[in-house]
Amino acid sequence: MTDDGQQMTAIKRVLVANRGEIALRIIRACHEEGLEAVAVYSEVDRLSPHVRAADLAVPLGPPAAAQSYLDIPKLIAAAQGAGCQAVHPGYGFLSERAPFAEAVAAASLEFIGPPAAAIRAMGDKTEARRRMQQAGVPIVPGSTRPLADHVQARAEAARLGFPVLVKAAAGGGGKGMRLVREESELASAFEAATSEALKAFGAGEVYLEKYLERPRHIEIQILADSFGRVVALGERECSIQRRHQKLVEEAPSVAVTPPLRRRMSEAATTAATAVGYLGAGTIEFLLAPSGEFSFLEMNTRLQVEHPVTELVYGVDIVREQLRVAMGQPLRVHAGTLQPRGHAIECRITAEDPFNDFLPATGVVRYLRVPGGPGVRWDGGIEAGNEVTLYYDPLIAKLIVWGETRSVALERMRRALRELAIVGIPSSQAFHLRVMDDPEFQRGDIDVTYLERAGARLLVGEPPPALTRPLAVVAALLAEEQRAAEPPPPSPSDRPAVPQSAWLLAARREASAQ
Ligand code: ADP
């Protein structure tokens, strides 16, 4: 029972239905919260750090996501077989699929996320826009219903005025989106967006939004508990994007003043309340150069870039998610929340920035992780692991904190120089060039930054690898050691219940000390 006498949900063991850095991040939070974590893994992830960090690990089979991390019956069976009481979906994969949240609940497991109805309402962008409009949250001008055909689209575009964006109602990851600058391009953009959306999401509905010129992407992190409290944890600036995908994020934004932060936070909490939200979520806004902001979409899950908020607000968002799922009140109080210092995150991906960000595959032979004051490395792979084309190309998130933005920036440059990845190309050099760019340093950025600065940033020779021959020797040694390691435990190797009782007893003892 809580202090307020509310019934708490007894969660002792959590299935982490994800992989890579976010699975490891969630496993760490479970352990700090005194919970056991069960990992799942596909054949190619057998030696991944998240598998070894967990108390138990359940194999899912073939690497293709459809047969592993997206296979709902397999994940439910894994949770039940390993004796879990809850499922954390992470981000990506099934995290924003309402049927998964429903399947988890139907199996009498706690879904660590919002109610399925909130996922559904926000997952359909036209419905989300209607709901936000009704709640009084400003939305980007455009349609609030899917368009039947390009004739209807033409009428809507005439009302809005060009340029417009054709967007998929089920959209995500920048897919099913087309910029249309004049009427002659509209019909073909409508068809292209429809078929891309159909292919990517199984739903071809599209709608129109006014295309805003040079806005910033600013999002507000919110947390909501079952005691009716909704708290906003300030903004993240996510304008450094490539093809609508974020590459660098920071908190706070140089463009957000305390009064604007208050207004955006109010709009975000109104948005979350309007859909009966629970847990961690993000309301994305576009901020126009005029200072006007409008609702873009809500992500009903943990966000990749959540660490920058954690560093400036001193909050562990994943632990708060776990607490909410256990029926406990949030540990954070709205009245006391002030951003402190500045945080920057670089998404280090296995992509070659000097070759149009071509995704790279191969074995990481050597990895030197940056450290020292104010540096956080949320990684999912280590030397000896292979990066494949089956999943997203994220190697790790490098996050730094500093007392001011310029201290954080210097720290990021230092940390990026310390980082060494041998074996596959990575985005490391691109990030260094962004940090060195005067426009970025001035904070003079918007979502078109990379389109404009890309040519300037990526000219010249790629820098020589920041590695020494010693690194290669270390890589070979690491690989040898990996080959000698035993496979990860699975529930059939290690009976779940006795281990659980032992582990829990040990943790109880440790926490009593
Ligand atoms: P997705 O869900 O596919 O990620 P979003 O609606 O979140 O798509 O938009 C992703 C990015 O696309 C935004 O961060 C912004 O850079 C750009 N964008 C989206 N809508 C607009 C718009 N109406 N005007 C200008 N840019 C936009």
Short mmCIF file of C-alpha atoms in Angstrom, two decimals, residues 15-20 39-46 48 50-51 58-79 87-89 92-95 97 100 388-392:
data_model
loop_
_atom_site.label_atom_id
_atom_site.label_comp_id
_atom_site.label_asym_id
_atom_site.label_seq_id
_atom_site.Cartn_x
_atom_site.Cartn_y
_atom_site.Cartn_z
CA LEU A 15 10.28 -8.33 -19.37
CA VAL A 16 12.22 -5.85 -21.47
CA ALA A 17 10.70 -6.27 -24.94
CA ASN A 18 13.51 -4.54 -26.81
CA ARG A 19 17.21 -4.72 -27.64
CA GLY A 20 20.40 -2.67 -27.74
CA ALA A 39 15.93 -9.78 -21.62
CA VAL A 40 14.81 -11.13 -24.97
CA TYR A 41 17.13 -11.60 -27.91
CA SER A 42 17.18 -12.75 -31.49
CA GLU A 43 19.90 -15.10 -32.76
CA VAL A 44 22.17 -12.24 -33.90
CA ASP A 45 21.92 -10.49 -30.51
CA ARG A 46 22.99 -13.50 -28.49
CA SER A 48 24.75 -8.33 -26.82
CA HIS A 50 21.69 -6.28 -22.74
CA VAL A 51 21.46 -10.06 -22.69
CA VAL A 58 14.78 -15.58 -23.43
CA PRO A 59 15.72 -16.43 -27.04
CA LEU A 60 13.20 -15.26 -29.64
CA GLY A 61 14.62 -17.02 -32.70
CA PRO A 62 15.42 -15.60 -36.15
CA PRO A 63 16.88 -12.10 -36.49
CA ALA A 64 14.10 -10.63 -38.67
CA ALA A 65 12.15 -8.26 -36.39
CA ALA A 66 8.81 -9.72 -37.52
CA GLN A 67 9.89 -13.07 -36.10
CA SER A 68 11.52 -11.73 -32.96
CA TYR A 69 11.10 -8.25 -31.43
CA LEU A 70 7.79 -7.65 -33.23
CA ASP A 71 6.29 -11.08 -32.54
CA ILE A 72 3.59 -10.40 -29.93
CA PRO A 73 2.71 -14.03 -29.05
CA LYS A 74 6.42 -14.87 -28.59
CA LEU A 75 6.95 -11.90 -26.30
CA ILE A 76 3.87 -12.66 -24.21
CA ALA A 77 4.98 -16.30 -23.90
CA ALA A 78 8.46 -15.14 -22.89
CA ALA A 79 7.03 -12.88 -20.17
CA VAL A 87 6.48 -5.61 -19.81
CA HIS A 88 8.51 -2.55 -20.80
CA PRO A 89 8.40 -1.95 -24.57
CA GLY A 92 10.45 1.64 -31.57
CA PHE A 93 9.32 -1.96 -32.21
CA LEU A 94 5.97 -2.51 -30.40
CA SER A 95 6.12 0.50 -28.09
CA ARG A 97 1.19 -0.44 -31.00
CA PHE A 100 0.54 -4.99 -28.00
CA THR A 388 23.64 -5.90 -38.93
CA LEU A 389 21.03 -4.45 -41.25
CA TYR A 390 18.21 -6.10 -39.30
CA TYR A 391 17.76 -3.24 -36.83
CA ASP A 392 18.35 0.50 -36.55
#
